[in-house]
Tab-separated table of C-alpha atoms in Angstrom:
chain	number	residue	atom	x	y	z
A	631	MET	CA	85.814	139.905	139.101
A	632	LEU	CA	87.064	143.134	137.547
A	633	PRO	CA	86.452	142.067	133.913
A	634	ALA	CA	82.891	141.023	134.850
A	635	LEU	CA	82.264	144.402	136.440
A	636	PHE	CA	83.652	146.180	133.394
A	637	LEU	CA	81.509	144.077	131.063
A	638	LEU	CA	78.419	144.747	133.159
A	639	THR	CA	79.078	148.487	132.985
A	640	LEU	CA	79.479	148.321	129.202
A	641	VAL	CA	76.286	146.307	128.830
A	642	GLY	CA	74.526	148.836	131.081
A	643	ILE	CA	75.648	151.763	128.947
A	644	TRP	CA	74.674	149.860	125.785
A	645	GLN	CA	71.248	149.077	127.253
A	646	LEU	CA	70.671	152.711	128.092
A	647	ALA	CA	71.923	154.016	124.745
A	648	ALA	CA	69.954	151.454	122.725
A	649	SER	CA	66.655	151.570	124.637
A	650	THR	CA	66.481	155.372	124.504
A	651	GLY	CA	67.113	155.225	120.727
A	652	LEU	CA	70.317	157.237	121.215
A	653	LEU	CA	72.526	154.624	119.572
A	654	ALA	CA	70.298	154.234	116.505
A	655	ASP	CA	70.084	158.008	116.090
A	656	LEU	CA	73.850	158.224	116.351
A	657	PHE	CA	74.264	155.753	113.459
A	658	GLY	CA	71.259	157.163	111.625
A	659	LEU	CA	69.507	153.794	111.723
A	660	GLU	CA	66.078	152.388	112.461
A	661	ASP	CA	65.606	151.426	116.123
A	662	PHE	CA	65.153	147.689	115.417
A	663	LEU	CA	68.542	147.510	113.719
A	664	VAL	CA	70.290	148.426	116.992
A	665	PRO	CA	68.954	145.990	119.588
A	666	SER	CA	69.520	146.535	123.276
A	667	PRO	CA	70.991	143.768	125.467
A	668	ALA	CA	67.510	143.155	126.870
A	669	GLU	CA	66.120	142.611	123.384
A	670	ILE	CA	68.995	140.275	122.562
A	671	GLY	CA	68.259	138.339	125.738
A	672	GLU	CA	64.618	138.131	124.685
A	673	ALA	CA	65.604	136.864	121.223
A	674	LEU	CA	67.883	134.341	122.899
A	675	TRP	CA	65.031	132.990	124.996
A	676	GLU	CA	62.390	133.002	122.253
A	677	ASN	CA	64.656	131.245	119.756
A	678	ARG	CA	66.270	128.915	122.277
A	679	THR	CA	65.420	125.702	120.412
A	680	LEU	CA	66.657	127.005	117.078
A	681	LEU	CA	69.783	128.479	118.622
A	682	ALA	CA	70.520	125.336	120.624
A	683	GLU	CA	70.148	123.158	117.513
A	684	ASN	CA	72.480	125.369	115.516
A	685	ALA	CA	74.919	125.721	118.407
A	686	TRP	CA	75.122	121.931	118.681
A	687	VAL	CA	75.962	121.693	114.952
A	688	THR	CA	78.728	124.285	115.305
A	689	LEU	CA	80.036	122.830	118.563
A	690	ARG	CA	80.345	119.420	116.920
A	691	GLU	CA	82.333	120.928	114.057
A	692	ILE	CA	84.593	122.724	116.537
A	693	LEU	CA	85.233	119.645	118.683
A	694	LEU	CA	85.836	117.277	115.768
A	695	GLY	CA	88.081	119.762	113.971
A	696	PHE	CA	89.989	120.492	117.145
A	697	ALA	CA	90.417	116.789	117.905
A	698	CYS	CA	91.838	116.200	114.407
A	699	ALA	CA	94.251	119.116	114.828
A	700	LEU	CA	95.294	117.895	118.276
A	701	VAL	CA	96.149	114.411	117.069
A	702	ALA	CA	97.791	115.568	113.825
A	703	GLY	CA	99.595	118.504	115.462
A	704	ILE	CA	101.112	116.434	118.267
A	705	ALA	CA	102.055	113.615	115.904
A	706	PHE	CA	103.643	116.035	113.459
A	707	ALA	CA	105.537	117.904	116.190
A	708	ILE	CA	106.907	114.598	117.511
A	709	ALA	CA	107.952	113.586	114.006
A	710	MET	CA	109.752	116.908	113.536
A	711	HIS	CA	111.368	116.552	116.966
A	712	LEU	CA	112.615	113.026	116.344
A	713	SER	CA	113.769	113.480	112.769
A	714	GLY	CA	115.991	116.337	111.684
A	715	PHE	CA	115.090	115.510	108.106
A	716	VAL	CA	111.357	115.942	108.716
A	717	LEU	CA	112.028	119.177	110.607
A	718	ARG	CA	114.225	120.732	107.924
A	719	SER	CA	112.023	119.682	105.039
A	720	THR	CA	108.597	120.558	106.475
A	721	TYR	CA	108.927	123.222	109.181
A	722	PRO	CA	109.399	126.136	106.727
A	723	LEU	CA	106.346	124.897	104.824
A	724	VAL	CA	104.277	124.748	108.009
A	725	ILE	CA	105.187	128.375	108.714
A	726	ALA	CA	104.537	129.379	105.085
A	727	SER	CA	101.153	127.666	105.144
A	728	GLN	CA	100.059	130.186	107.769
A	729	THR	CA	100.355	133.016	105.264
A	730	ILE	CA	97.486	131.530	103.238
A	731	PRO	CA	94.233	132.962	104.613
A	732	ILE	CA	91.822	130.249	105.716
A	733	VAL	CA	88.952	132.345	104.304
A	734	ALA	CA	90.459	131.870	100.854
A	735	ILE	CA	90.760	128.090	101.195
A	736	ALA	CA	87.337	127.488	102.702
A	737	PRO	CA	85.398	127.784	99.384
A	738	ILE	CA	87.761	125.299	97.724
A	739	LEU	CA	87.195	122.858	100.566
A	740	VAL	CA	83.436	123.172	99.983
A	741	ILE	CA	83.924	122.453	96.277
A	742	TRP	CA	86.020	119.391	97.096
A	743	PHE	CA	84.123	117.987	100.036
A	744	GLY	CA	80.580	119.292	99.584
A	745	PHE	CA	78.239	121.048	101.988
A	746	GLY	CA	78.469	118.452	104.745
A	747	ILE	CA	80.438	118.564	107.962
A	748	VAL	CA	83.804	117.601	106.399
A	749	PRO	CA	84.917	121.013	105.058
A	750	LYS	CA	83.967	122.664	108.400
A	751	ILE	CA	86.008	120.137	110.335
A	752	LEU	CA	88.889	120.752	107.963
A	753	VAL	CA	88.758	124.528	108.349
A	754	VAL	CA	88.665	124.248	112.157
A	755	ALA	CA	91.507	121.723	112.051
A	756	LEU	CA	93.585	123.999	109.824
A	757	VAL	CA	93.085	126.906	112.207
A	758	CYS	CA	93.999	124.806	115.266
A	759	PHE	CA	96.840	122.803	113.740
A	760	PHE	CA	99.466	125.515	113.623
A	761	PRO	CA	99.443	126.745	117.258
A	762	ILE	CA	99.336	123.164	118.566
A	763	THR	CA	102.174	121.961	116.335
A	764	VAL	CA	104.484	124.907	116.952
A	765	ALA	CA	103.847	124.945	120.700
A	766	THR	CA	104.436	121.201	121.056
A	767	LEU	CA	107.618	121.358	118.992
A	768	ASN	CA	108.839	124.276	121.119
A	769	GLY	CA	108.115	122.308	124.280
A	770	LEU	CA	109.898	119.204	123.053
A	771	SER	CA	112.988	121.179	122.118
A	772	SER	CA	113.091	123.071	125.415
A	773	VAL	CA	114.194	119.965	127.320
A	774	ASP	CA	117.266	120.681	129.456
A	775	PRO	CA	120.178	118.853	127.756
A	776	GLU	CA	121.801	118.351	131.174
A	777	ALA	CA	118.693	116.515	132.350
A	778	GLY	CA	118.926	114.335	129.253
A	779	LYS	CA	122.519	113.424	130.125
A	780	LEU	CA	121.526	112.708	133.697
A	781	MET	CA	118.744	110.396	132.504
A	782	ARG	CA	121.274	108.494	130.404
A	783	THR	CA	123.400	107.836	133.491
A	784	LEU	CA	120.222	106.560	135.180
A	785	TYR	CA	119.812	103.748	132.611
A	786	ALA	CA	117.153	105.619	130.608
A	787	SER	CA	116.560	104.453	127.056
A	788	ARG	CA	115.693	106.959	124.328
A	789	TRP	CA	112.042	106.096	124.756
A	790	GLN	CA	112.205	106.525	128.548
A	791	ILE	CA	113.905	109.911	128.148
A	792	PHE	CA	111.108	110.887	125.778
A	793	ARG	CA	108.331	109.655	128.061
A	794	ARG	CA	109.686	110.727	131.462
A	795	LEU	CA	111.474	113.933	130.454
A	796	SER	CA	110.471	115.323	127.051
A	797	VAL	CA	106.718	114.755	127.284
A	798	PRO	CA	106.236	116.341	130.732
A	799	THR	CA	108.537	119.224	129.774
A	800	SER	CA	106.446	119.939	126.684
A	801	LEU	CA	103.015	119.646	128.352
A	802	PRO	CA	102.746	123.287	129.534
A	803	TYR	CA	103.717	124.415	126.023
A	804	LEU	CA	101.136	122.080	124.491
A	805	PHE	CA	98.432	123.552	126.707
A	806	THR	CA	99.385	127.068	125.627
A	807	GLY	CA	98.974	125.943	122.009
A	808	ILE	CA	95.635	124.319	122.822
A	809	LYS	CA	94.359	127.459	124.561
A	810	ILE	CA	95.272	129.632	121.582
A	811	SER	CA	93.703	127.243	119.091
A	812	ILE	CA	90.513	126.598	121.070
A	813	VAL	CA	89.537	130.285	120.997
A	814	PHE	CA	90.179	130.438	117.244
A	815	ALA	CA	88.294	127.214	116.561
A	816	PRO	CA	84.788	128.821	116.655
A	817	ILE	CA	85.949	131.406	114.094
A	818	GLY	CA	87.123	128.558	111.872
A	819	ALA	CA	83.750	126.850	112.162
A	820	LEU	CA	82.050	130.141	111.304
A	821	PHE	CA	84.136	130.548	108.127
A	822	GLY	CA	83.410	126.957	107.179
A	823	GLU	CA	79.681	127.536	107.538
A	824	TRP	CA	79.682	130.864	105.744
A	825	VAL	CA	80.953	129.401	102.490
A	826	GLY	CA	78.298	126.745	102.350
A	827	SER	CA	76.027	125.198	104.931
A	828	SER	CA	72.417	124.550	105.833
A	829	SER	CA	72.754	124.708	109.613
A	830	GLY	CA	74.992	125.941	112.397
A	831	LEU	CA	75.431	129.300	114.083
A	832	GLY	CA	77.388	130.685	111.117
A	833	HIS	CA	74.568	129.720	108.772
A	834	GLN	CA	72.057	131.319	111.103
A	835	ILE	CA	74.067	134.523	111.391
A	836	LEU	CA	74.012	134.843	107.594
A	837	GLN	CA	70.242	134.289	107.525
A	838	ASP	CA	69.581	136.745	110.330
A	839	ASN	CA	71.764	139.245	108.546
A	840	ALA	CA	69.741	138.848	105.344
A	841	GLN	CA	66.447	139.098	107.244
A	842	LEU	CA	67.621	142.019	109.395
A	843	GLN	CA	66.977	139.915	112.511
A	844	THR	CA	69.639	141.821	114.394
A	845	ALA	CA	68.608	140.764	117.900
A	846	ARG	CA	68.768	137.061	117.001
A	847	LEU	CA	72.022	137.675	115.142
A	848	PHE	CA	73.560	139.121	118.282
A	849	ALA	CA	72.173	136.193	120.257
A	850	ALA	CA	73.971	133.785	117.919
A	851	VAL	CA	77.181	135.785	118.263
A	852	ALA	CA	76.840	135.694	122.046
A	853	ILE	CA	76.441	131.908	121.989
A	854	LEU	CA	79.456	131.494	119.707
A	855	SER	CA	81.528	133.628	122.038
A	856	ALA	CA	80.240	131.682	125.044
A	857	ILE	CA	81.264	128.416	123.358
A	858	GLY	CA	84.811	129.784	122.940
A	859	LEU	CA	84.958	130.946	126.557
A	860	ILE	CA	83.601	127.694	127.986
A	861	LEU	CA	85.996	125.591	125.910
A	862	PHE	CA	88.896	127.777	127.056
A	863	GLY	CA	87.780	127.379	130.651
A	864	LEU	CA	87.556	123.598	130.254
A	865	VAL	CA	91.065	123.475	128.788
A	866	ALA	CA	92.384	125.576	131.675
A	867	LEU	CA	90.686	123.171	134.092
A	868	VAL	CA	92.217	120.119	132.437
A	869	GLU	CA	95.596	121.865	132.393
A	870	ARG	CA	95.438	122.420	136.128
A	871	ARG	CA	94.688	118.728	136.664
A	872	VAL	CA	97.454	117.562	134.327
A	873	VAL	CA	100.268	120.098	134.835
A	874	THR	CA	100.266	119.842	138.613
A	875	TRP	CA	103.857	121.028	139.096
A	876	ARG	CA	103.277	124.618	137.971
B	1165	MET	CA	130.944	96.172	152.784
B	1166	ARG	CA	132.555	95.363	149.440
B	1167	GLN	CA	136.216	94.513	149.784
B	1168	ASP	CA	137.397	95.140	146.290
B	1169	THR	CA	141.031	96.068	145.857
B	1170	ARG	CA	140.927	96.358	142.075
B	1171	VAL	CA	141.551	99.724	140.516
B	1172	LYS	CA	138.078	101.013	139.769
B	1173	LEU	CA	138.981	104.032	137.765
B	1174	GLU	CA	141.879	104.585	135.475
B	1175	ILE	CA	142.486	107.778	133.538
B	1176	ALA	CA	145.694	107.811	131.520
B	1177	GLY	CA	146.991	110.638	129.341
B	1178	VAL	CA	143.511	111.909	128.544
B	1179	GLY	CA	142.990	114.902	126.290
B	1180	HIS	CA	139.755	116.574	125.254
B	1181	SER	CA	138.682	119.607	123.280
B	1182	TYR	CA	135.504	121.407	122.279
B	1183	GLY	CA	136.273	122.308	118.678
B	1184	ASP	CA	139.435	124.402	118.837
B	1185	LEU	CA	139.205	124.885	122.574
B	1186	ARG	CA	141.539	122.500	124.315
B	1187	THR	CA	139.965	121.598	127.669
B	1188	LEU	CA	142.076	118.704	129.013
B	1189	SER	CA	145.607	117.612	128.230
B	1190	SER	CA	147.547	114.479	129.287
B	1191	LEU	CA	145.464	114.078	132.402
B	1192	THR	CA	146.250	111.052	134.516
B	1193	LEU	CA	144.391	109.922	137.616
B	1194	ALA	CA	143.516	106.598	139.226
B	1195	GLY	CA	140.978	105.614	141.817
B	1196	GLU	CA	140.838	102.459	143.896
B	1197	ALA	CA	137.763	100.707	145.166
B	1198	ASN	CA	135.803	102.826	147.643
B	1199	GLU	CA	138.232	105.675	147.336
B	1200	VAL	CA	136.852	109.193	147.153
B	1201	ILE	CA	138.942	111.493	144.989
B	1202	GLY	CA	138.523	115.232	145.110
B	1203	LEU	CA	139.088	117.420	142.085
B	1204	VAL	CA	139.849	121.076	142.710
B	1205	GLY	CA	141.068	123.629	140.229
B	1206	PRO	CA	140.420	127.029	138.699
B	1207	SER	CA	137.096	127.704	136.960
B	1208	GLY	CA	136.921	126.398	133.429
B	1209	CYS	CA	139.769	123.905	133.849
B	1210	GLY	CA	137.591	121.074	132.579
B	1211	LYS	CA	136.519	119.473	135.860
B	1212	SER	CA	132.927	118.940	134.788
B	1213	THR	CA	134.077	117.768	131.369
B	1214	LEU	CA	136.265	115.173	133.056
B	1215	LEU	CA	133.254	113.844	134.955
B	1216	GLU	CA	131.276	113.549	131.725
B	1217	LEU	CA	134.219	111.734	130.167
B	1218	ILE	CA	134.390	109.309	133.085
B	1219	CYS	CA	130.640	108.664	132.823
B	1220	GLY	CA	130.897	107.863	129.130
B	1221	LEU	CA	128.821	110.880	128.099
B	1222	GLN	CA	131.761	112.134	126.051
B	1223	GLU	CA	134.805	110.596	124.397
B	1224	PRO	CA	138.405	111.740	124.904
B	1225	ILE	CA	140.405	112.669	121.807
B	1226	GLU	CA	143.458	110.955	123.237
B	1227	GLY	CA	144.377	108.703	126.128
B	1228	LYS	CA	142.327	106.097	127.883
B	1229	ILE	CA	139.588	106.067	130.495
B	1230	ALA	CA	138.615	102.757	132.021
B	1231	VAL	CA	136.043	102.014	134.684
B	1232	GLU	CA	136.522	98.578	136.250
B	1233	GLY	CA	138.775	97.800	133.316
B	1234	ASN	CA	136.196	98.744	130.658
B	1235	SER	CA	136.943	101.656	128.367
B	1236	ALA	CA	134.028	101.613	125.900
B	1237	SER	CA	131.759	104.599	126.514
B	1238	GLU	CA	128.626	102.441	126.880
B	1239	GLU	CA	130.439	100.323	129.467
B	1240	ARG	CA	131.473	103.422	131.398
B	1241	LEU	CA	127.928	104.792	131.204
B	1242	GLY	CA	126.676	101.563	132.729
B	1243	ARG	CA	129.125	101.801	135.625
B	1244	CYS	CA	129.052	105.480	136.584
B	1245	ALA	CA	126.336	107.585	138.163
B	1246	LEU	CA	126.429	111.358	137.807
B	1247	MET	CA	125.223	113.895	140.337
B	1248	PRO	CA	125.125	117.172	138.419
B	1249	GLN	CA	125.738	120.646	139.771
B	1250	ARG	CA	122.062	121.526	139.656
B	1251	ASP	CA	119.904	118.893	141.323
B	1252	LEU	CA	117.796	118.531	138.141
B	1253	LEU	CA	114.993	116.852	140.058
B	1254	LEU	CA	112.036	116.412	137.746
B	1255	PRO	CA	109.270	118.703	139.058
B	1256	TRP	CA	106.486	116.367	137.906
B	1257	TYR	CA	107.675	113.515	140.118
B	1258	SER	CA	107.552	113.268	143.891
B	1259	ALA	CA	110.824	113.113	145.833
B	1260	ILE	CA	110.685	109.339	146.074
B	1261	ASP	CA	109.865	108.882	142.387
B	1262	ASN	CA	112.812	111.133	141.511
B	1263	ALA	CA	115.092	109.089	143.736
B	1264	ALA	CA	113.801	105.851	142.215
B	1265	LEU	CA	114.211	106.960	138.585
B	1266	ALA	CA	117.101	104.594	137.898
B	1267	LEU	CA	115.037	101.646	139.153
B	1268	ARG	CA	112.038	102.640	137.056
B	1269	ASN	CA	114.253	103.026	133.986
B	1270	GLN	CA	115.495	99.492	134.588
B	1271	GLY	CA	111.939	98.247	134.279
B	1272	ILE	CA	111.148	97.805	137.966
B	1273	GLY	CA	107.498	98.486	138.818
B	1274	ARG	CA	106.514	101.679	140.614
B	1275	ALA	CA	105.525	100.097	143.926
B	1276	GLU	CA	108.667	98.007	144.162
B	1277	ALA	CA	110.911	100.919	143.170
B	1278	ARG	CA	109.284	103.150	145.774
B	1279	ALA	CA	109.652	100.518	148.471
B	1280	GLU	CA	113.348	100.192	147.723
B	1281	ALA	CA	113.885	103.962	147.703
B	1282	ALA	CA	111.856	104.322	150.908
B	1283	THR	CA	114.382	102.323	152.938
B	1284	LEU	CA	117.074	104.817	151.893
B	1285	PHE	CA	114.774	107.743	152.715
B	1286	ASP	CA	114.564	106.408	156.246
B	1287	ARG	CA	118.294	105.868	156.503
B	1288	PHE	CA	119.290	109.254	155.124
B	1289	GLY	CA	117.027	111.612	157.007
B	1290	LEU	CA	114.336	112.071	154.390
B	1291	ALA	CA	111.557	110.059	156.013
B	1292	GLY	CA	108.222	111.870	155.709
B	1293	PHE	CA	109.212	113.683	152.514
B	1294	GLU	CA	108.540	110.808	150.126
B	1295	ALA	CA	105.477	112.375	148.533
B	1296	ALA	CA	106.762	115.967	148.479
B	1297	ARG	CA	107.342	117.593	145.114
B	1298	PRO	CA	110.850	118.999	144.540
B	1299	ALA	CA	109.482	122.546	144.717
B	1300	GLU	CA	108.366	121.878	148.295
B	1301	LEU	CA	111.835	120.836	149.450
B	1302	SER	CA	114.647	123.016	150.783
B	1303	GLY	CA	117.943	123.269	148.915
B	1304	GLY	CA	119.640	120.788	151.235
B	1305	MET	CA	116.755	118.323	150.962
B	1306	ARG	CA	116.831	118.516	147.193
B	1307	GLN	CA	120.540	117.708	147.161
B	1308	ARG	CA	119.898	114.741	149.442
B	1309	VAL	CA	117.251	113.407	147.081
B	1310	ALA	CA	119.592	114.027	144.136
B	1311	PHE	CA	122.360	112.092	145.903
B	1312	LEU	CA	120.031	109.206	146.746
B	1313	ARG	CA	118.961	109.137	143.095
B	1314	THR	CA	122.654	108.715	142.208
B	1315	LEU	CA	123.203	106.110	144.911
B	1316	ILE	CA	120.126	104.036	144.043
B	1317	ALA	CA	121.427	103.594	140.514
B	1318	GLY	CA	123.704	101.070	142.242
B	1319	LYS	CA	126.730	101.838	140.129
B	1320	PRO	CA	130.303	101.231	141.329
B	1321	VAL	CA	131.543	104.746	140.565
B	1322	LEU	CA	129.907	108.056	141.504
B	1323	ALA	CA	130.710	111.310	139.732
B	1324	LEU	CA	129.711	114.230	141.943
B	1325	ASP	CA	129.847	117.645	140.282
B	1326	GLU	CA	129.933	120.423	142.903
B	1327	PRO	CA	126.897	118.943	144.639
B	1328	PHE	CA	126.704	121.630	147.329
B	1329	ALA	CA	127.818	124.693	145.353
B	1330	SER	CA	124.356	126.244	145.415
B	1331	LEU	CA	123.848	125.924	149.182
B	1332	ASP	CA	124.489	128.476	151.905
B	1333	ALA	CA	127.492	127.948	154.186
B	1334	ILE	CA	125.614	126.389	157.108
B	1335	THR	CA	123.555	124.006	154.996
B	1336	ARG	CA	126.673	123.146	153.050
B	1337	ALA	CA	128.553	122.119	156.213
B	1338	GLU	CA	125.525	120.052	157.282
B	1339	MET	CA	125.385	118.404	153.890
B	1340	GLN	CA	129.098	117.604	153.973
B	1341	GLU	CA	128.588	115.774	157.253
B	1342	TRP	CA	125.565	114.045	155.799
B	1343	LEU	CA	127.432	112.941	152.677
B	1344	ALA	CA	130.375	111.743	154.785
B	1345	ALA	CA	127.961	109.612	156.826
B	1346	ALA	CA	126.291	108.327	153.673
B	1347	LEU	CA	129.629	107.300	152.194
B	1348	ARG	CA	130.713	105.695	155.458
B	1349	ALA	CA	127.505	103.653	155.469
B	1350	ASP	CA	127.625	102.805	151.780
B	1351	PRO	CA	131.220	103.172	150.536
B	1352	ARG	CA	131.676	103.841	146.833
B	1353	THR	CA	134.402	104.901	144.516
B	1354	ALA	CA	133.679	108.541	143.850
B	1355	VAL	CA	135.100	111.565	142.103
B	1356	LEU	CA	134.017	114.803	143.731
B	1357	VAL	CA	134.460	118.075	141.892
B	1358	THR	CA	134.382	121.115	144.136
B	1359	HIS	CA	135.563	124.700	144.387
B	1360	ASP	CA	135.926	124.330	148.108
B	1361	VAL	CA	139.325	122.992	149.212
B	1362	GLU	CA	138.074	122.356	152.742
B	1363	GLU	CA	135.118	120.360	151.424
B	1364	ALA	CA	137.471	118.305	149.244
B	1365	LEU	CA	139.867	117.587	152.094
B	1366	TYR	CA	137.073	116.632	154.461
B	1367	LEU	CA	135.116	114.380	152.120
B	1368	CYS	CA	137.899	112.802	150.071
B	1369	ASP	CA	140.739	110.395	150.655
B	1370	ARG	CA	142.864	112.164	148.110
B	1371	VAL	CA	142.614	115.544	146.417
B	1372	ALA	CA	143.883	116.157	142.897
B	1373	VAL	CA	144.700	119.755	142.044
B	1374	MET	CA	144.139	120.657	138.412
B	1375	SER	CA	145.887	123.312	136.351
B	1376	GLY	CA	144.085	125.983	134.332
B	1377	ARG	CA	142.918	125.180	130.809
B	1378	PRO	CA	143.942	122.797	129.307
B	1379	GLY	CA	143.455	120.975	132.591
B	1380	ARG	CA	145.731	118.282	133.935
B	1381	VAL	CA	146.537	117.044	137.424
B	1382	VAL	CA	149.463	119.019	138.822
B	1383	ALA	CA	149.452	117.795	142.416
B	1384	GLU	CA	147.850	115.151	144.585
B	1385	LEU	CA	147.377	115.577	148.308
B	1386	SER	CA	146.176	112.990	150.738
B	1387	ALA	CA	143.585	114.088	153.251
B	1388	PRO	CA	144.318	113.585	156.952
B	1389	HIS	CA	140.850	112.597	158.251
B	1390	PRO	CA	138.591	111.623	155.381
B	1391	ARG	CA	134.873	111.693	156.272
B	1392	ALA	CA	135.503	111.900	160.023
B	1393	GLU	CA	132.348	111.721	162.145
B	1394	ASP	CA	133.230	114.938	163.932
B	1395	ARG	CA	133.521	117.393	161.058
B	1396	ASP	CA	134.256	120.441	163.185
B	1397	GLY	CA	136.988	118.582	165.021
B	1398	ALA	CA	138.460	117.272	161.794
B	1399	VAL	CA	138.644	120.587	159.963
B	1400	THR	CA	140.252	122.410	162.896
B	1401	ASP	CA	142.861	119.692	163.444
B	1402	PRO	CA	146.425	121.013	162.793
B	1403	GLY	CA	147.102	118.294	160.190
B	1404	PHE	CA	143.966	119.297	158.302
B	1405	VAL	CA	144.771	122.994	158.496
B	1406	SER	CA	148.250	122.489	157.099
B	1407	ALA	CA	146.919	120.225	154.326
B	1408	ARG	CA	144.406	122.918	153.448
B	1409	GLU	CA	147.122	125.556	153.338
B	1410	GLN	CA	149.264	123.374	151.158
B	1411	ALA	CA	146.357	122.770	148.804
B	1412	LEU	CA	145.578	126.471	148.590
B	1413	ARG	CA	149.258	127.270	147.953
B	1414	THR	CA	149.355	124.727	145.141
B	1415	LEU	CA	146.153	126.163	143.701
B	1416	HIS	CA	147.544	129.693	143.786
B	1417	GLN	CA	150.740	128.520	142.131
B	1418	THR	CA	148.815	126.845	139.318
B	1419	LEU	CA	146.672	129.960	138.920
B	1420	ARG	CA	149.754	132.155	138.660
B	1421	GLY	CA	151.402	129.638	136.360
B	1422	SER	CA	148.522	129.416	133.893
């Protein structure tokens, strides 16, 4: 409730400052370059078909990229958990890979995979992979060793210990990783579109920027942010259904 | 009731160490069928380690441990059930699913495992709490579920590691009575580690006093009224009181000696 109230106040101040021309004067800009929230809302409504089409393109990239990262991240974390060799030989590289800025790789991905959806999915997946992998690995290794011993006295096989003890223990960690990655995923999609695309919210933002369509640009940004928020909310909802013991 | 006179548990000259730290040395102890043996001793004397050794979770560096005549660790693991100090109930399972874990791990279907556990829930005062999550249970209830989980494993030897250490005095006395009743109804060979001499003398047939590290058995006392129905009567009985004093004296001597 409080964040909503705060946001509303900010939007109110912005509306006032922009509609009176105060904000534009402050920056020394033309009025149309500093749209008010009402103007952005108008742009949102007028361009709803265009925005919806582009949002769908971006959302698809986000979901596909995230799904790839989820599968690969969990699989990789399990491999590292089960094999000391895999852990020792790859974990430092996984960490090191995070020092390479995604923005720098994105153009190469476009060169390799063209202007289609593939490089966008890859960028999103790269962004999401790390938090999911590290969180899952953390969860798997936080299993209480005493509980593991107890399970062995209760006839549990290695697989049963994994399924009945390790997996549930790691679930809350996994969801933390998912929540972090899902809010970064739209940024990944944006980067992917910026280096080469013909549709999507990122593509549209670039166009609006070039055409000084600031109100529509803000509208696209608002939609991108809303996508992130809604996805986060959905994840939180799923988490509450799955991790019922917290 | 099983009438088995074979020696269930045989520990002979056992030694153990964690790296350079010597935890147990020439420890010898034997348990007969359906006998409950108490283990008391100073903190860090290797009581919990001994239970893990018995259960086949660890290997001694010297000596022999045999459960029903089998000394291989896998054989011991198959014959001993451990009740750890903390209840370690899995928070994602209901009380009954926690209790039935051993059945599920043996490949028995959920419905059948629950049905089998449910009969014990009725018998041991847990009826109505089948679906409760561990977090919804009181400390005493959790220990009951943890004990049933150990019992349902159906193993001949139980290793109980300070099962009531985390409970308040009143609940602890209640739980001692409850465990005594449970063991009267379903006798097992058990090793009970405890800090509480009175608890050991009430619940066990025989109490082994251990020395400080490296731990070994320095004295064995037989209890006057093991698992008597009237706990309050039993623990105030002159025979019990003198046994308790003797046990405490022995403990103090070993503490001073180590």
